[in-house]
Amino acid sequence: MHDIMVVDGVRVERHLCERCAIREMGGGGAGGGGGGTIADPLKAAAEMSQQTVGMDPTTPEAPRALACGKCGLTFNEFKTDGKLGCASCYEAFVAQLGGILMRAHEGATHHAGKVPRRVAASRDAGAGRFAGHRVSQSAAEASSQERSDEDERMRQRAEIAARLVTLRKHLGEAVTSEQYERAARLRDEVRDLERELRAVSFGVERPETQA
Amino acid sequence: MSDAGAPIQHSAVQAGAPWLRGDGPDSDVVISSRVRLARNLAGFAFLQRAKPVERQGVFAACRDHLTSVGLAKQVIWAEVHRLPQIDRTLLMERHLLSKEHSKGGAASGVDWPRGLCVSAPDERLSIMVNEEDHLRVQVLRSGLALTDAWQQIDAVDDLIEAGLEYAYSARFGYLTACPTNVGCALRMSVMLHLPGLRMTGELDRVRRATKELGLAVRGYYGENSDASGDFFQISNQVTLGKSEETIRRELEKQILPQVLEYERASRRLLLEKRRRATEDDIFRALGLLRSARLLAPEEAMAQLSLVRMGVLMGVVQGLTEQAVTQLFLLVQPSHLQRYLGKEMDQQRRREARADLVRERLGGI
């Protein structure tokens, strides 16, 4: 990590590895504003994208015994090596992580970007939309550059895979709600689609395991 | 030394690496583009905290899915923890495997199953299983091709997710073992060849400016590596709060065009204002490579860098850029040994490296 601090009017520049950066950040609210001069050739770019590095005024001191209920990792252990133990750690240490994430990610607190298909599928199911919209959209937006056949096959496979995710989810729901007739229909559809996926992927050689 | 059972066969070693072909856009400056996604499976602890049975579970689930879902026309699957050291180093030299993944926990006496899935023969796609995160997916392309690389990895990501559920939260995005990767968990990087900027003394200024833009600047082998042969990798650091498209746009549209233009301007300046001195540097490098009887990899890289620039400038005739660029790979220790089909100690490698380079560059 690259860190620029202004201490008593003096600019201090430091380069920390991820581990050291996290150890420092996890300790409390010390922080510094971004700043400094930008070399001329890249000044225009700098003006476009430079953001002031977020300060961390709110990182609460973690209680000594604070630990993740799922994997048992303590916050102090995390501070030592900078690695979280499991997905639940993000919720267990949510108060402490907020400041760390802001420092590491230019003040950001929330994800922006791709959403897993499973998540999109469950979100879109309520609105009655097909979850596979994202791929076709990005394909349409894509440059007019010609794609190779392999890229095209890859895209088809992704489309089918996305439909499979939605179908499997509906299948699970049908079984849970004991709609067995619907479940049987969905199961057949899943099988057909799996066959289709294999067909599109024809020529795929099952690799030999290397020892 | 037989390479039967080796993940990368002799013919592929001889052919060099596809990403070093120099046939991509802007390849006079941009050697390669790389995108990498970090993903973890829902329901399993992250690697460092995972029990042996969980690590085995992740390994088996990923192996079964990755080798059957049709990620590419053909894929190679390798059990990294069982590979001989020379093959691991070879994969590292080809940028298909990280140092951490190669080492695993062998040094501490507690190793764990680690996998590698590579698309063949293009080697564009590679997926590490049980690295710091359960899955590290990478797409590597020749030249400046971040958009194409992103489109491929996006589709691959969807295919993987069709069979394996990812750890994800609406607030934090894709959950990773290290919070510096969380969010879209995407690292986009380009490997640049910047001999012109070094020779005009402008390199430090560009490095500093790039870092001030919030980007990481690293050497040839990524983290903690030096800039051998004037190669530098530039990549995004922020992964939370920025979409994949924003990261790509910032890198490809706002920053790289200026670095590229600056390097090209430096090369022009060298020819216009310091032609004799520049030619002297280039031909001394070529002379050294064509005459040396012992050659260390660092020295080979540094001299090849100058020769590559000389070929691109039109100063050196009779050599192709591709022939020179592929040598960057062949002079690496494991490639050299696989190429020649025998294991050698360091001294023998220096001899063999010098012989190979002389042969390839028409030496004496």
mmCIF file of N, CA, C and O in Angstrom, chain A residues 149-202:
data_model
loop_
_atom_site.group_PDB
_atom_site.id
_atom_site.type_symbol
_atom_site.label_atom_id
_atom_site.label_comp_id
_atom_site.label_asym_id
_atom_site.label_seq_id
_atom_site.Cartn_x
_atom_site.Cartn_y
_atom_site.Cartn_z
ATOM 1 N N ASP A 149 -14.501 -17.558 -32.618
ATOM 2 C CA ASP A 149 -15.541 -18.563 -32.385
ATOM 3 C C ASP A 149 -15.517 -19.034 -30.949
ATOM 4 O O ASP A 149 -16.542 -19.276 -30.338
ATOM 5 N N GLU A 150 -14.295 -19.153 -30.435
ATOM 6 C CA GLU A 150 -14.166 -19.656 -29.063
ATOM 7 C C GLU A 150 -14.843 -18.693 -28.090
ATOM 8 O O GLU A 150 -15.542 -19.119 -27.166
ATOM 9 N N ASP A 151 -14.654 -17.402 -28.294
ATOM 10 C CA ASP A 151 -15.301 -16.423 -27.424
ATOM 11 C C ASP A 151 -16.819 -16.542 -27.513
ATOM 12 O O ASP A 151 -17.541 -16.412 -26.534
ATOM 13 N N GLU A 152 -17.290 -16.785 -28.746
ATOM 14 C CA GLU A 152 -18.731 -16.873 -28.956
ATOM 15 C C GLU A 152 -19.294 -18.100 -28.239
ATOM 16 O O GLU A 152 -20.345 -18.032 -27.596
ATOM 17 N N ARG A 153 -18.574 -19.217 -28.347
ATOM 18 C CA ARG A 153 -19.020 -20.426 -27.652
ATOM 19 C C ARG A 153 -19.025 -20.211 -26.146
ATOM 20 O O ARG A 153 -19.918 -20.638 -25.449
ATOM 21 N N MET A 154 -18.010 -19.507 -25.685
ATOM 22 C CA MET A 154 -17.908 -19.213 -24.258
ATOM 23 C C MET A 154 -19.138 -18.413 -23.799
ATOM 24 O O MET A 154 -19.721 -18.650 -22.754
ATOM 25 N N ARG A 155 -19.535 -17.477 -24.639
ATOM 26 C CA ARG A 155 -20.677 -16.640 -24.294
ATOM 27 C C ARG A 155 -21.959 -17.487 -24.241
ATOM 28 O O ARG A 155 -22.780 -17.356 -23.345
ATOM 29 N N GLN A 156 -22.098 -18.372 -25.223
ATOM 30 C CA GLN A 156 -23.287 -19.242 -25.236
ATOM 31 C C GLN A 156 -23.320 -20.102 -23.977
ATOM 32 O O GLN A 156 -24.362 -20.268 -23.355
ATOM 33 N N ARG A 157 -22.148 -20.612 -23.621
ATOM 34 C CA ARG A 157 -22.100 -21.459 -22.428
ATOM 35 C C ARG A 157 -22.475 -20.659 -21.189
ATOM 36 O O ARG A 157 -23.171 -21.148 -20.308
ATOM 37 N N ALA A 158 -22.013 -19.415 -21.147
ATOM 38 C CA ALA A 158 -22.332 -18.581 -19.988
ATOM 39 C C ALA A 158 -23.837 -18.331 -19.902
ATOM 40 O O ALA A 158 -24.428 -18.348 -18.823
ATOM 41 N N GLU A 159 -24.465 -18.122 -21.073
ATOM 42 C CA GLU A 159 -25.914 -17.895 -21.110
ATOM 43 C C GLU A 159 -26.655 -19.118 -20.569
ATOM 44 O O GLU A 159 -27.560 -19.011 -19.751
ATOM 45 N N ILE A 160 -26.240 -20.279 -21.055
ATOM 46 C CA ILE A 160 -26.898 -21.510 -20.619
ATOM 47 C C ILE A 160 -26.663 -21.723 -19.129
ATOM 48 O O ILE A 160 -27.571 -22.078 -18.377
ATOM 49 N N ALA A 161 -25.418 -21.486 -18.718
ATOM 50 C CA ALA A 161 -25.087 -21.665 -17.304
ATOM 51 C C ALA A 161 -25.955 -20.759 -16.440
ATOM 52 O O ALA A 161 -26.422 -21.160 -15.375
ATOM 53 N N ALA A 162 -26.186 -19.547 -16.923
ATOM 54 C CA ALA A 162 -27.007 -18.608 -16.150
ATOM 55 C C ALA A 162 -28.444 -19.115 -16.042
ATOM 56 O O ALA A 162 -29.070 -19.036 -14.983
ATOM 57 N N ARG A 163 -28.956 -19.644 -17.148
ATOM 58 C CA ARG A 163 -30.328 -20.172 -17.113
ATOM 59 C C ARG A 163 -30.403 -21.361 -16.155
ATOM 60 O O ARG A 163 -31.390 -21.552 -15.453
ATOM 61 N N LEU A 164 -29.320 -22.146 -16.142
ATOM 62 C CA LEU A 164 -29.283 -23.297 -15.235
ATOM 63 C C LEU A 164 -29.371 -22.862 -13.775
ATOM 64 O O LEU A 164 -30.072 -23.475 -12.969
ATOM 65 N N VAL A 165 -28.655 -21.804 -13.457
ATOM 66 C CA VAL A 165 -28.679 -21.303 -12.073
ATOM 67 C C VAL A 165 -30.121 -20.964 -11.677
ATOM 68 O O VAL A 165 -30.608 -21.366 -10.621
ATOM 69 N N THR A 166 -30.819 -20.246 -12.550
ATOM 70 C CA THR A 166 -32.194 -19.843 -12.258
ATOM 71 C C THR A 166 -33.102 -21.072 -12.138
ATOM 72 O O THR A 166 -33.903 -21.184 -11.207
ATOM 73 N N LEU A 167 -32.930 -21.975 -13.084
ATOM 74 C CA LEU A 167 -33.788 -23.168 -13.082
ATOM 75 C C LEU A 167 -33.596 -24.007 -11.817
ATOM 76 O O LEU A 167 -34.557 -24.470 -11.205
ATOM 77 N N ARG A 168 -32.325 -24.183 -11.448
ATOM 78 C CA ARG A 168 -32.037 -24.987 -10.257
ATOM 79 C C ARG A 168 -32.641 -24.332 -9.015
ATOM 80 O O ARG A 168 -33.107 -25.008 -8.111
ATOM 81 N N LYS A 169 -32.593 -23.021 -9.006
ATOM 82 C CA LYS A 169 -33.165 -22.299 -7.871
ATOM 83 C C LYS A 169 -34.677 -22.534 -7.808
ATOM 84 O O LYS A 169 -35.241 -22.851 -6.763
ATOM 85 N N HIS A 170 -35.331 -22.412 -8.955
ATOM 86 C CA HIS A 170 -36.784 -22.650 -9.005
ATOM 87 C C HIS A 170 -37.104 -24.091 -8.608
ATOM 88 O O HIS A 170 -38.107 -24.359 -7.943
ATOM 89 N N LEU A 171 -36.232 -24.991 -9.041
ATOM 90 C CA LEU A 171 -36.427 -26.397 -8.705
ATOM 91 C C LEU A 171 -36.390 -26.590 -7.185
ATOM 92 O O LEU A 171 -37.254 -27.254 -6.593
ATOM 93 N N GLY A 172 -35.404 -25.961 -6.566
ATOM 94 C CA GLY A 172 -35.287 -26.038 -5.107
ATOM 95 C C GLY A 172 -36.522 -25.493 -4.418
ATOM 96 O O GLY A 172 -37.046 -26.088 -3.460
ATOM 97 N N GLU A 173 -37.001 -24.384 -4.950
ATOM 98 C CA GLU A 173 -38.199 -23.759 -4.355
ATOM 99 C C GLU A 173 -39.419 -24.671 -4.498
ATOM 100 O O GLU A 173 -40.244 -24.807 -3.589
ATOM 101 N N ALA A 174 -39.526 -25.294 -5.684
ATOM 102 C CA ALA A 174 -40.677 -26.180 -5.943
ATOM 103 C C ALA A 174 -40.667 -27.374 -4.993
ATOM 104 O O ALA A 174 -41.706 -27.780 -4.465
ATOM 105 N N VAL A 175 -39.459 -27.924 -4.761
ATOM 106 C CA VAL A 175 -39.357 -29.070 -3.855
ATOM 107 C C VAL A 175 -39.716 -28.648 -2.435
ATOM 108 O O VAL A 175 -40.486 -29.316 -1.737
ATOM 109 N N THR A 176 -39.159 -27.494 -2.013
ATOM 110 C CA THR A 176 -39.431 -27.003 -0.655
ATOM 111 C C THR A 176 -40.924 -26.791 -0.437
ATOM 112 O O THR A 176 -41.479 -27.104 0.622
ATOM 113 N N SER A 177 -41.601 -26.259 -1.453
ATOM 114 C CA SER A 177 -43.034 -25.980 -1.280
ATOM 115 C C SER A 177 -43.907 -27.168 -1.719
ATOM 116 O O SER A 177 -45.110 -27.025 -1.926
ATOM 117 N N GLU A 178 -43.262 -28.317 -1.866
ATOM 118 C CA GLU A 178 -43.943 -29.578 -2.179
ATOM 119 C C GLU A 178 -44.759 -29.529 -3.468
ATOM 120 O O GLU A 178 -45.780 -30.209 -3.593
ATOM 121 N N GLN A 179 -44.346 -28.726 -4.436
ATOM 122 C CA GLN A 179 -45.023 -28.701 -5.746
ATOM 123 C C GLN A 179 -44.314 -29.720 -6.640
ATOM 124 O O GLN A 179 -43.539 -29.363 -7.529
ATOM 125 N N TYR A 180 -44.589 -30.990 -6.368
ATOM 126 C CA TYR A 180 -43.778 -32.033 -6.986
ATOM 127 C C TYR A 180 -43.959 -32.132 -8.498
ATOM 128 O O TYR A 180 -43.036 -32.489 -9.229
ATOM 129 N N GLU A 181 -45.186 -31.836 -8.954
ATOM 130 C CA GLU A 181 -45.398 -31.901 -10.398
ATOM 131 C C GLU A 181 -44.515 -30.878 -11.111
ATOM 132 O O GLU A 181 -43.861 -31.174 -12.112
ATOM 133 N N ARG A 182 -44.530 -29.670 -10.537
ATOM 134 C CA ARG A 182 -43.706 -28.595 -11.105
ATOM 135 C C ARG A 182 -42.221 -28.953 -10.990
ATOM 136 O O ARG A 182 -41.435 -28.727 -11.919
ATOM 137 N N ALA A 183 -41.884 -29.553 -9.861
ATOM 138 C CA ALA A 183 -40.484 -29.920 -9.635
ATOM 139 C C ALA A 183 -40.016 -30.921 -10.691
ATOM 140 O O ALA A 183 -38.899 -30.812 -11.223
ATOM 141 N N ALA A 184 -40.881 -31.872 -11.017
ATOM 142 C CA ALA A 184 -40.513 -32.889 -12.012
ATOM 143 C C ALA A 184 -40.275 -32.233 -13.370
ATOM 144 O O ALA A 184 -39.332 -32.569 -14.099
ATOM 145 N N ARG A 185 -41.145 -31.271 -13.682
ATOM 146 C CA ARG A 185 -41.002 -30.571 -14.962
ATOM 147 C C ARG A 185 -39.679 -29.791 -15.001
ATOM 148 O O ARG A 185 -38.936 -29.835 -15.969
ATOM 149 N N LEU A 186 -39.434 -29.111 -13.892
ATOM 150 C CA LEU A 186 -38.215 -28.309 -13.813
ATOM 151 C C LEU A 186 -36.968 -29.195 -13.877
ATOM 152 O O LEU A 186 -35.971 -28.846 -14.503
ATOM 153 N N ARG A 187 -37.066 -30.372 -13.233
ATOM 154 C CA ARG A 187 -35.929 -31.289 -13.243
ATOM 155 C C ARG A 187 -35.602 -31.714 -14.679
ATOM 156 O O ARG A 187 -34.444 -31.754 -15.089
ATOM 157 N N ASP A 188 -36.675 -31.989 -15.459
ATOM 158 C CA ASP A 188 -36.440 -32.350 -16.862
ATOM 159 C C ASP A 188 -35.800 -31.203 -17.629
ATOM 160 O O ASP A 188 -34.914 -31.410 -18.467
ATOM 161 N N GLU A 189 -36.280 -29.999 -17.324
ATOM 162 C CA GLU A 189 -35.712 -28.825 -18.014
ATOM 163 C C GLU A 189 -34.228 -28.672 -17.671
ATOM 164 O O GLU A 189 -33.407 -28.344 -18.528
ATOM 165 N N VAL A 190 -33.919 -28.911 -16.394
ATOM 166 C CA VAL A 190 -32.520 -28.816 -15.962
ATOM 167 C C VAL A 190 -31.677 -29.832 -16.728
ATOM 168 O O VAL A 190 -30.605 -29.515 -17.252
ATOM 169 N N ARG A 191 -32.203 -31.058 -16.843
ATOM 170 C CA ARG A 191 -31.458 -32.106 -17.557
ATOM 171 C C ARG A 191 -31.237 -31.722 -19.022
ATOM 172 O O ARG A 191 -30.151 -31.902 -19.569
ATOM 173 N N ASP A 192 -32.316 -31.185 -19.647
ATOM 174 C CA ASP A 192 -32.188 -30.780 -21.050
ATOM 175 C C ASP A 192 -31.109 -29.729 -21.207
ATOM 176 O O ASP A 192 -30.296 -29.762 -22.135
ATOM 177 N N LEU A 193 -31.162 -28.775 -20.276
ATOM 178 C CA LEU A 193 -30.227 -27.660 -20.362
ATOM 179 C C LEU A 193 -28.789 -28.120 -20.116
ATOM 180 O O LEU A 193 -27.851 -27.639 -20.746
ATOM 181 N N GLU A 194 -28.661 -29.079 -19.208
ATOM 182 C CA GLU A 194 -27.325 -29.622 -18.950
ATOM 183 C C GLU A 194 -26.787 -30.318 -20.198
ATOM 184 O O GLU A 194 -25.617 -30.217 -20.533
ATOM 185 N N ARG A 195 -27.711 -31.003 -20.903
ATOM 186 C CA ARG A 195 -27.324 -31.663 -22.157
ATOM 187 C C ARG A 195 -26.886 -30.611 -23.186
ATOM 188 O O ARG A 195 -25.899 -30.780 -23.882
ATOM 189 N N GLU A 196 -27.663 -29.522 -23.206
ATOM 190 C CA GLU A 196 -27.361 -28.437 -24.145
ATOM 191 C C GLU A 196 -25.981 -27.842 -23.850
ATOM 192 O O GLU A 196 -25.200 -27.564 -24.743
ATOM 193 N N LEU A 197 -25.707 -27.698 -22.571
ATOM 194 C CA LEU A 197 -24.421 -27.141 -22.149
ATOM 195 C C LEU A 197 -23.274 -28.037 -22.618
ATOM 196 O O LEU A 197 -22.274 -27.573 -23.143
ATOM 197 N N ARG A 198 -23.513 -29.348 -22.461
ATOM 198 C CA ARG A 198 -22.472 -30.291 -22.902
ATOM 199 C C ARG A 198 -22.299 -30.228 -24.412
ATOM 200 O O ARG A 198 -21.205 -30.314 -24.931
ATOM 201 N N ALA A 199 -23.457 -30.053 -25.100
ATOM 202 C CA ALA A 199 -23.410 -30.007 -26.564
ATOM 203 C C ALA A 199 -22.642 -28.779 -27.053
ATOM 204 O O ALA A 199 -21.817 -28.874 -27.963
ATOM 205 N N VAL A 200 -22.932 -27.643 -26.423
ATOM 206 C CA VAL A 200 -22.237 -26.417 -26.823
ATOM 207 C C VAL A 200 -20.751 -26.541 -26.527
ATOM 208 O O VAL A 200 -19.904 -26.023 -27.247
ATOM 209 N N SER A 201 -20.449 -27.245 -25.445
ATOM 210 C CA SER A 201 -19.051 -27.407 -25.050
ATOM 211 C C SER A 201 -18.405 -28.579 -25.770
ATOM 212 O O SER A 201 -17.402 -29.091 -25.328
ATOM 213 N N PHE A 202 -19.010 -29.039 -26.867
ATOM 214 C CA PHE A 202 -18.483 -30.225 -27.536
ATOM 215 C C PHE A 202 -17.024 -29.978 -27.893
ATOM 216 O O PHE A 202 -16.598 -28.861 -28.110
#
